[in-house]
């Protein structure tokens, strides 16, 4: 996000070489309601639940040394971009309408009559090729193998269309592209769950994916399944007992930090005085930095008994429900009090990347009960501390948000431990809108929305594999 260079900046600094954005960026301060478009607004989606009754929700190449040229302007670009981001939490997008907001005709997709399948767009051999939006920013394709003697196809964008290369051609005998099975499985789960929920409950839904590792409970370490590509794991299989660990190494965290910063800069307009060209517009990423502390509390038996009846239908009897109170680490201001309840998980084993991943749908129920009914949690079997200090970097891109977080906790012996996490959140409002269109037989971009969500997970997981 770029700020007008003619406006003096209240924050001035120079980035240090080899420093990560944790060291380089100063956390924002939301000082006025006019500036605030932060996560606190997202929390308002959660409706308030008191112990007695649920409350209603408030509604080219010029032969000039290009490497040196980019180096001369990279520091300036970074400083301008970051300063502008710090002055406003989230930038309003002024580029092309994102795919989830387009109609089926705008998106070039078929309507619901194809039962979620994509109707192919027929082009003549003489038709001009369509370049992707970000083609001007793509690096040269690297010819590398994927471990099976084949060249890697990641990141390849072909300029000519299929009919230009193949002549008379259609993708299938019906000219309809079948849905990808993994994407379709997640689509079907979401529709099935959303149809069973009231609007009041849907207002509390959170959809997110986390990267980590699927571990074998029996032998420890990452699970080994005799497949060569990503697949959904049957969590109810008696022959395979797994647990998902959402974590990564500090090196991987730093690598993704730099990758996301680069994506942030490349998606935003260049400063007006730079000689570098950005021929195609992008949907820009926005950035925000949060310092928060989460403290966990157990509900007393009395508080459990007086919770609204509908909540009990979502509680897992194997686990004690907890209230999470989030505060601003620097100011102490209370940000949210919620009970987070898991609705369902889909776990994906990805043997070709360093990470597996899990898609989760949860309810974030706002807690307005008496604090006397809360008991501070103690360290449990999962070794999670009752207090977690989070240093979170958020990158927002249309209906998707990527959060890269360092978490500091205290173990039972008071030793400080540090974890690194990455999650991708999907806009529940966008999903609800597209599901509504599907159920009402209207043109929709539901499959594009969910596939974009999954492709963001694949993008970050594969980036760590290739670097």
Coordinates of C-alpha atoms in Angstrom, one line a residue:
X1 CA 0.0 0.0 0.0
X2 CA 1.5 3.3 -1.0
X3 CA 1.0 6.7 0.5
X4 CA 1.2 10.0 -1.4
X5 CA 4.9 10.9 -1.1
X6 CA 4.0 14.6 -0.7
X7 CA 2.4 13.9 2.7
X8 CA 5.0 13.9 5.5
X9 CA 5.2 10.6 7.3
X10 CA 4.8 10.4 11.1
X11 CA 7.1 7.4 11.1
X12 CA 10.5 7.4 9.5
X13 CA 13.1 4.6 9.5
X14 CA 15.3 2.7 7.1
X15 CA 15.2 -1.1 6.8
X16 CA 18.3 -3.0 7.9
X17 CA 19.9 -5.6 5.6
X18 CA 18.8 -9.1 6.2
X19 CA 16.2 -8.0 8.7
X20 CA 12.8 -9.6 8.8
X21 CA 9.6 -7.6 8.9
X22 CA 9.3 -8.4 12.6
X23 CA 12.4 -6.2 13.1
X24 CA 11.6 -3.8 10.3
X25 CA 8.0 -2.9 10.8
X26 CA 6.7 -0.8 13.7
X27 CA 3.3 -2.0 15.0
X28 CA 0.3 0.1 14.2
X29 CA -1.7 2.1 16.7
X30 CA -5.4 2.3 16.0
X31 CA -5.9 5.8 17.3
X32 CA -9.3 6.7 15.9
X33 CA -12.5 5.0 14.8
X34 CA -12.0 6.5 11.3
X35 CA -8.7 4.7 10.8
X36 CA -9.9 1.4 12.3
X37 CA -10.5 -1.4 9.8
X38 CA -8.6 -3.9 11.9
X39 CA -9.4 -7.3 13.2
X40 CA -11.5 -5.8 15.9
X41 CA -14.1 -5.3 13.2
X42 CA -14.0 -8.9 12.3
X43 CA -14.6 -9.8 15.9
X44 CA -17.8 -7.8 15.8
X45 CA -19.1 -10.5 13.5
X46 CA -19.3 -12.8 16.6
X47 CA -22.6 -12.3 18.3
X48 CA -22.8 -12.0 22.0
X49 CA -23.8 -15.0 24.1
X50 CA -24.7 -14.5 27.7
X51 CA -25.2 -17.5 30.0
X52 CA -29.0 -17.1 29.8
X53 CA -29.9 -16.2 26.3
X54 CA -28.1 -15.6 22.9
X55 CA -28.1 -11.9 22.0
X56 CA -28.8 -10.8 18.5
X57 CA -26.0 -9.7 16.3
X58 CA -25.5 -6.1 15.5
X59 CA -26.3 -5.8 12.3
X60 CA 11.1 -5.3 -20.6
X61 CA 14.4 -5.2 -21.3
X62 CA 16.0 -1.8 -22.4
X63 CA 19.6 -3.1 -22.1
X64 CA 20.0 -1.2 -18.8
X65 CA 21.2 -3.2 -15.9
X66 CA 17.8 -4.1 -14.6
X67 CA 19.2 -5.7 -11.4
X68 CA 21.0 -2.5 -10.4
X69 CA 17.9 -0.4 -11.3
X70 CA 15.7 -2.5 -9.1
X71 CA 18.2 -2.4 -6.3
X72 CA 18.3 1.4 -6.4
X73 CA 14.6 1.6 -6.0
X74 CA 13.8 -1.4 -3.7
X75 CA 14.6 0.4 -0.5
X76 CA 12.5 3.4 -1.5
X77 CA 9.7 1.1 -2.5
X78 CA 9.7 -0.7 0.8
X79 CA 9.9 2.4 2.9
X80 CA 7.1 4.1 1.0
X81 CA 4.9 1.0 1.0
X82 CA 5.4 0.2 4.6
X83 CA 4.9 3.8 5.9
X84 CA 1.7 4.0 4.0
X85 CA 0.5 0.7 5.5
X86 CA 1.3 1.9 9.0
X87 CA -0.8 5.0 8.6
X88 CA -3.9 3.0 7.7
X89 CA -4.6 -0.6 8.9
X90 CA -6.2 -1.9 5.7
X91 CA -6.1 -0.3 2.3
X92 CA -9.3 -0.2 0.3
X93 CA -8.9 -2.0 -3.0
X94 CA -9.4 0.0 -6.2
X95 CA -8.2 -2.5 -8.7
X96 CA -10.1 -5.1 -10.6
X97 CA -13.2 -6.6 -8.9
X98 CA -12.1 -9.8 -7.2
X99 CA -13.3 -13.0 -8.5
X100 CA -15.6 -13.8 -5.6
X101 CA -17.5 -10.5 -6.2
X102 CA -18.0 -11.2 -9.9
X103 CA -21.0 -12.8 -11.5
X104 CA -20.6 -16.0 -13.4
X105 CA -20.6 -14.2 -16.7
X106 CA -17.9 -11.8 -15.5
X107 CA -15.8 -14.7 -14.2
X108 CA -16.3 -16.7 -17.4
X109 CA -17.9 -19.6 -15.6
X110 CA -21.0 -21.6 -16.1
X111 CA -24.0 -21.2 -13.7
X112 CA -25.4 -23.8 -11.4
X113 CA -26.9 -25.8 -14.2
X114 CA -23.5 -27.6 -14.5
X115 CA -23.7 -28.7 -10.9
X116 CA -20.6 -26.8 -9.9
X117 CA -18.6 -27.9 -13.0
X118 CA -16.9 -25.3 -15.1
X119 CA -18.0 -24.9 -18.7
X120 CA -15.0 -24.4 -21.0
X121 CA -14.5 -21.1 -22.8
X122 CA -14.2 -21.8 -26.5
X123 CA -11.7 -19.7 -28.4
X124 CA -10.7 -19.7 -32.0
X125 CA -7.1 -20.5 -33.0
X126 CA -6.7 -16.9 -34.2
X127 CA -8.0 -15.4 -31.0
X128 CA -5.4 -13.4 -29.1
X129 CA -3.9 -15.0 -26.0
X130 CA -5.0 -13.8 -22.6
X131 CA -2.1 -12.9 -20.3
X132 CA -2.6 -13.3 -16.6
X133 CA -3.0 -10.2 -14.5
X134 CA 0.4 -10.5 -12.9
X135 CA 2.3 -11.8 -16.0
X136 CA 4.6 -8.8 -16.0
X137 CA 5.8 -9.6 -12.5
X138 CA 6.5 -13.3 -12.9
X139 CA 10.1 -14.5 -12.7
X140 CA 11.5 -16.7 -15.4
X141 CA 10.2 -20.3 -15.1
X142 CA 12.8 -22.6 -13.5
X143 CA 13.3 -25.9 -15.1
X144 CA 13.6 -28.3 -12.2
X145 CA 12.4 -31.8 -11.4
X146 CA 9.9 -32.7 -8.8
X147 CA 11.6 -35.9 -7.6
X148 CA 9.9 -38.1 -10.2
X149 CA 12.0 -37.3 -13.2
X150 CA 9.5 -34.7 -14.5
X151 CA 9.9 -30.9 -14.8
X152 CA 8.1 -28.9 -12.2
X153 CA 5.0 -27.1 -13.6
X154 CA 4.6 -24.8 -10.5
X155 CA 4.3 -21.2 -11.6
X156 CA 4.2 -21.9 -15.4
X157 CA 1.9 -19.5 -17.3
X158 CA 1.5 -20.4 -21.0
X159 CA 1.0 -17.4 -23.3
X160 CA -0.9 -19.2 -26.1
X161 CA -4.2 -20.7 -25.5
X162 CA -4.9 -24.5 -26.0
X163 CA -6.6 -24.1 -29.4
X164 CA -3.6 -22.1 -30.7
X165 CA -1.3 -25.1 -29.9
X166 CA -3.7 -28.0 -30.4
X167 CA -6.0 -26.7 -33.1
X168 CA -9.5 -28.1 -32.9
X169 CA -9.7 -29.0 -29.2
X170 CA -12.0 -29.1 -26.2
X171 CA -11.1 -30.1 -22.6
X172 CA -13.5 -33.0 -22.4
X173 CA -16.1 -34.8 -24.6
X174 CA -18.8 -32.7 -22.9
X175 CA -16.8 -29.4 -23.1
X176 CA -17.3 -29.2 -19.3
X177 CA -14.3 -29.2 -16.9
X178 CA -14.9 -31.5 -13.9
X179 CA -14.4 -30.2 -10.4
X180 CA -11.2 -31.0 -8.7
X181 CA -12.1 -33.6 -6.1
X182 CA -10.3 -32.1 -3.1
X183 CA -11.9 -28.7 -3.8
X184 CA -15.3 -30.2 -4.3
X185 CA -15.1 -32.2 -1.0
X186 CA -14.5 -29.0 0.9
X187 CA -17.2 -27.2 -1.0
X188 CA -19.7 -30.0 -0.2
X189 CA -18.9 -30.0 3.5
X190 CA -19.3 -26.2 3.8
X191 CA -22.7 -26.3 2.0
X192 CA -23.9 -29.2 4.1
X193 CA -22.9 -27.4 7.4
X194 CA -24.1 -24.0 6.4
X195 CA -27.6 -25.3 5.3
X196 CA -28.1 -26.7 8.8
X197 CA -27.2 -23.4 10.6
X198 CA -29.4 -20.5 11.4
X199 CA -28.4 -17.0 10.4
X200 CA -27.6 -16.3 14.0
X201 CA -25.1 -19.1 14.2
X202 CA -23.6 -18.4 10.7
X203 CA -22.7 -14.9 12.0
X204 CA -20.2 -16.6 14.3
X205 CA -18.5 -18.9 11.8
X206 CA -14.8 -18.8 11.2
X207 CA -13.2 -20.6 8.3
X208 CA -9.4 -21.1 8.3
X209 CA -6.6 -23.3 7.2
X210 CA -3.4 -24.0 9.1
X211 CA -0.2 -25.5 7.8
X212 CA 1.7 -27.9 10.0
X213 CA 2.3 -31.7 10.2
X214 CA 0.1 -34.7 10.5
X215 CA 1.8 -36.9 13.2
X216 CA 1.3 -40.6 13.7
X217 CA 0.1 -41.1 17.3
X218 CA 1.4 -44.6 17.4
X219 CA 5.0 -44.2 16.3
X220 CA 5.5 -40.4 16.5
X221 CA 6.8 -38.2 13.7
X222 CA 5.1 -37.2 10.5
X223 CA 2.7 -39.8 9.3
X224 CA 3.6 -41.9 6.2
X225 CA 0.8 -42.8 3.8
X226 CA 1.5 -44.7 0.6
X227 CA 0.3 -42.0 -1.8
X228 CA 2.4 -39.6 -3.9
X229 CA 0.1 -36.5 -4.1
X230 CA -2.0 -34.6 -1.6
X231 CA -5.2 -36.3 -0.3
X232 CA -7.8 -35.9 2.5
X233 CA -7.2 -38.2 5.4
X234 CA -10.0 -40.2 6.9
X235 CA -9.9 -39.1 10.5
X236 CA -12.3 -41.9 11.5
X237 CA -10.1 -44.8 10.2
X238 CA -9.2 -47.2 13.0
X239 CA -6.0 -48.1 11.1
X240 CA -4.5 -44.6 11.2
X241 CA -4.6 -42.4 14.3
X242 CA -3.1 -39.0 13.7
X243 CA -2.9 -35.6 15.3
X244 CA -2.3 -32.3 13.6
X245 CA 0.5 -30.0 14.9
X246 CA 0.3 -26.5 13.7
X247 CA 3.9 -25.3 13.7
X248 CA 7.0 -24.6 11.6
X249 CA 10.6 -23.9 12.2
X250 CA 12.0 -20.4 12.7
X251 CA 13.8 -20.7 9.4
X252 CA 10.6 -21.5 7.6
X253 CA 8.8 -18.7 9.3
X254 CA 11.5 -16.2 8.2
X255 CA 11.4 -17.5 4.7
X256 CA 7.6 -17.1 4.5
X257 CA 7.9 -13.7 6.1
X258 CA 10.2 -12.5 3.2
X259 CA 8.0 -14.2 0.6
X260 CA 4.8 -12.4 1.9
X261 CA 6.6 -9.1 2.1
X262 CA 7.7 -9.5 -1.6
X263 CA 4.1 -10.4 -2.6
X264 CA 2.8 -7.4 -0.7
X265 CA 5.1 -5.0 -2.6
X266 CA 4.5 -6.5 -6.0
X267 CA 0.8 -6.3 -5.7
X268 CA 0.7 -2.6 -4.8
X269 CA 1.2 0.2 -7.3
X270 CA 4.7 1.5 -7.7
X271 CA 5.7 5.0 -6.5
X272 CA 4.9 7.6 -9.3
X273 CA 8.6 8.7 -9.6
X274 CA 10.0 5.2 -10.2
X275 CA 11.2 4.3 -13.7
X276 CA 10.1 0.7 -13.1
X277 CA 7.0 -0.4 -15.0
X278 CA 4.0 -2.3 -13.7
X279 CA 2.0 -3.0 -16.8
X280 CA -0.9 -4.9 -15.2
X281 CA -3.0 -3.9 -12.2
X282 CA -3.3 -6.3 -9.3
X283 CA -5.7 -6.7 -6.4
X284 CA -3.3 -5.2 -3.8
X285 CA -2.5 -6.9 -0.5
X286 CA -2.9 -4.9 2.7
X287 CA -0.8 -5.3 5.8
X288 CA -1.3 -4.9 9.5
X289 CA 0.8 -5.8 12.6
X290 CA -0.7 -6.9 15.9
X291 CA 0.6 -7.6 19.4
X292 CA -1.9 -9.5 21.4
X293 CA -2.1 -11.7 24.5
X294 CA -4.5 -14.5 24.8
X295 CA -5.4 -15.9 28.3
X296 CA -7.5 -19.0 28.6
X297 CA -10.1 -19.7 31.3
X298 CA -12.2 -22.8 32.1
X299 CA -15.9 -22.5 32.6
X300 CA -17.2 -23.4 36.0
X301 CA -19.9 -26.2 36.2
X302 CA -22.4 -23.5 37.0
X303 CA -21.5 -21.5 33.9
X304 CA -21.7 -24.6 31.7
X305 CA -25.2 -25.5 33.0
X306 CA -26.7 -22.1 32.1
X307 CA -25.2 -21.8 28.6
X308 CA -27.9 -21.7 25.9
X309 CA -29.0 -25.2 24.9
X310 CA -28.0 -24.8 21.2
X311 CA -24.3 -24.4 22.2
X312 CA -24.2 -27.8 23.9
X313 CA -24.9 -29.4 20.5
X314 CA -21.5 -28.1 19.2
X315 CA -19.4 -28.8 22.3
X316 CA -17.0 -31.8 22.2
X317 CA -17.6 -33.8 25.4
X318 CA -14.0 -34.9 25.4
X319 CA -12.7 -31.4 26.0
X320 CA -13.4 -28.7 28.6
X321 CA -14.7 -25.6 26.8
X322 CA -12.6 -22.5 27.4
X323 CA -13.1 -18.8 27.3
X324 CA -10.3 -16.9 25.5
X325 CA -9.8 -13.3 26.6
X326 CA -7.6 -11.3 24.1
X327 CA -5.9 -8.1 25.1
X328 CA -3.6 -5.6 23.4
X329 CA -0.2 -6.5 24.8
X330 CA 1.0 -2.9 24.7
X331 CA -2.0 -1.1 26.1
X332 CA -3.8 -3.8 28.1
X333 CA -7.0 -3.0 26.3
X334 CA -9.5 -5.9 26.2
X335 CA -10.2 -6.9 22.6
X336 CA -12.5 -9.9 22.8
X337 CA -13.9 -12.6 25.1
X338 CA -15.0 -15.7 23.2
X339 CA -15.7 -19.4 23.4
X340 CA -14.2 -21.1 20.4
X341 CA -16.0 -24.3 19.4
X342 CA -14.8 -26.5 16.5
X343 CA -17.5 -27.6 14.1
X344 CA -15.4 -29.8 11.8
X345 CA -11.9 -30.4 10.4
X346 CA -10.6 -31.6 7.0
X347 CA -7.0 -32.8 7.2
X348 CA -4.9 -33.0 4.1
X349 CA -1.7 -35.0 3.7
X350 CA 0.7 -33.4 1.3
X351 CA 3.8 -35.7 0.7
X352 CA 5.4 -33.4 -1.9
X353 CA 5.7 -30.4 0.4
X354 CA 7.2 -29.9 3.9
X355 CA 3.7 -29.2 5.3
X356 CA 0.4 -30.9 5.6
X357 CA -2.6 -28.7 6.3
X358 CA -6.0 -28.6 7.9
X359 CA -9.2 -26.7 7.1
X360 CA -11.3 -25.9 10.1
X361 CA -14.7 -24.4 10.6
X362 CA -15.3 -23.1 14.1
X363 CA -17.8 -20.9 16.0
X364 CA -16.5 -17.9 17.8
X365 CA -19.1 -17.2 20.4
X366 CA -18.8 -13.9 22.3
X367 CA -18.9 -14.4 26.1
X368 CA -20.7 -11.9 28.2
X369 CA -21.0 -13.9 31.3
X370 CA -19.8 -13.2 34.9
X371 CA -16.1 -13.3 35.2
X372 CA -16.6 -15.1 38.6
X373 CA -17.7 -18.1 36.6
X374 CA -14.3 -18.3 35.0
X375 CA -11.3 -20.3 36.3
X376 CA -7.8 -19.6 34.9
X377 CA -6.7 -22.7 32.9
X378 CA -3.7 -24.8 33.8
X379 CA -1.4 -26.4 31.4
X380 CA -3.1 -29.4 29.9
X381 CA -2.2 -32.5 27.9
X382 CA -1.5 -30.4 24.8
X383 CA 1.1 -28.4 26.8
X384 CA -0.7 -25.2 25.9
X385 CA 0.0 -22.5 28.3
X386 CA -3.0 -20.6 29.8
X387 CA -1.3 -17.4 28.4
X388 CA 0.0 -16.9 24.8
X389 CA 1.7 -13.7 23.6
X390 CA 1.3 -13.3 19.9
X391 CA 3.3 -11.2 17.4
X392 CA 1.1 -11.4 14.3
X393 CA 1.6 -10.1 10.8
X394 CA -1.6 -10.0 8.7
X395 CA -1.7 -9.9 4.9
X396 CA -5.2 -9.3 3.5
X397 CA -5.9 -10.1 -0.1
X398 CA -9.6 -9.8 -1.2
X399 CA -11.6 -12.5 0.7
X400 CA -8.4 -14.2 2.0
X401 CA -6.2 -13.3 4.9
X402 CA -2.8 -14.8 5.8
X403 CA -1.6 -14.5 9.4
X404 CA 2.1 -15.2 10.2
X405 CA 2.5 -15.4 14.0
X406 CA 5.2 -15.9 16.6
X407 CA 3.7 -17.2 19.8
X408 CA 5.5 -17.0 23.1
X409 CA 4.3 -19.2 25.9
X410 CA 5.5 -20.3 29.4
X411 CA 5.9 -24.0 30.1
X412 CA 5.2 -25.7 33.4
X413 CA 8.8 -25.0 34.6
X414 CA 8.4 -21.3 33.6
X415 CA 10.7 -21.6 30.7
X416 CA 9.8 -19.4 27.7
X417 CA 8.9 -21.3 24.5
X418 CA 8.5 -19.9 21.0
X419 CA 6.3 -21.3 18.3
X420 CA 5.7 -20.2 14.7
X421 CA 2.4 -20.5 12.9
X422 CA 0.7 -19.6 9.6
X423 CA -3.0 -19.7 8.9
X424 CA -5.1 -18.6 6.0
X425 CA -8.6 -17.3 6.8
X426 CA -11.5 -17.2 4.3
X427 CA -14.2 -14.6 4.5
X428 CA -17.3 -16.2 5.8
X429 CA -19.4 -13.4 4.3
X430 CA -18.1 -14.2 0.8
X431 CA -18.8 -18.0 1.4
X432 CA -22.3 -17.3 2.6
X433 CA -23.0 -15.1 -0.5
X434 CA -21.8 -17.7 -2.9
X435 CA -23.6 -20.6 -1.2
X436 CA -26.8 -18.5 -1.2
X437 CA -26.4 -18.1 -5.0
X438 CA -25.8 -21.9 -5.4
X439 CA -28.9 -22.8 -3.4
X440 CA -31.0 -20.3 -5.4
X441 CA -29.7 -21.5 -8.8
X442 CA -28.1 -18.2 -9.5
X443 CA -24.8 -17.5 -11.3
X444 CA -22.0 -18.0 -8.8
X445 CA -18.2 -18.1 -8.2
X446 CA -18.4 -20.6 -5.3
X447 CA -15.8 -23.0 -6.8
X448 CA -13.4 -20.2 -7.7
X449 CA -13.7 -18.8 -4.1
X450 CA -12.9 -22.1 -2.4
X451 CA -10.2 -23.1 -5.0
X452 CA -8.5 -19.7 -4.4
X453 CA -8.5 -20.5 -0.7
X454 CA -6.9 -23.9 -1.2
X455 CA -4.4 -22.5 -3.8
X456 CA -3.2 -20.0 -1.2
X457 CA -2.4 -22.8 1.2
X458 CA -0.6 -24.7 -1.6
X459 CA 1.3 -21.6 -2.6
X460 CA 2.9 -21.1 0.8
X461 CA 3.5 -24.8 1.4
X462 CA 5.2 -25.3 -2.0
X463 CA 7.3 -22.1 -1.6
X464 CA 9.0 -23.7 1.4
X465 CA 9.6 -26.8 -0.6
X466 CA 11.4 -25.0 -3.5
X467 CA 13.6 -22.8 -1.2

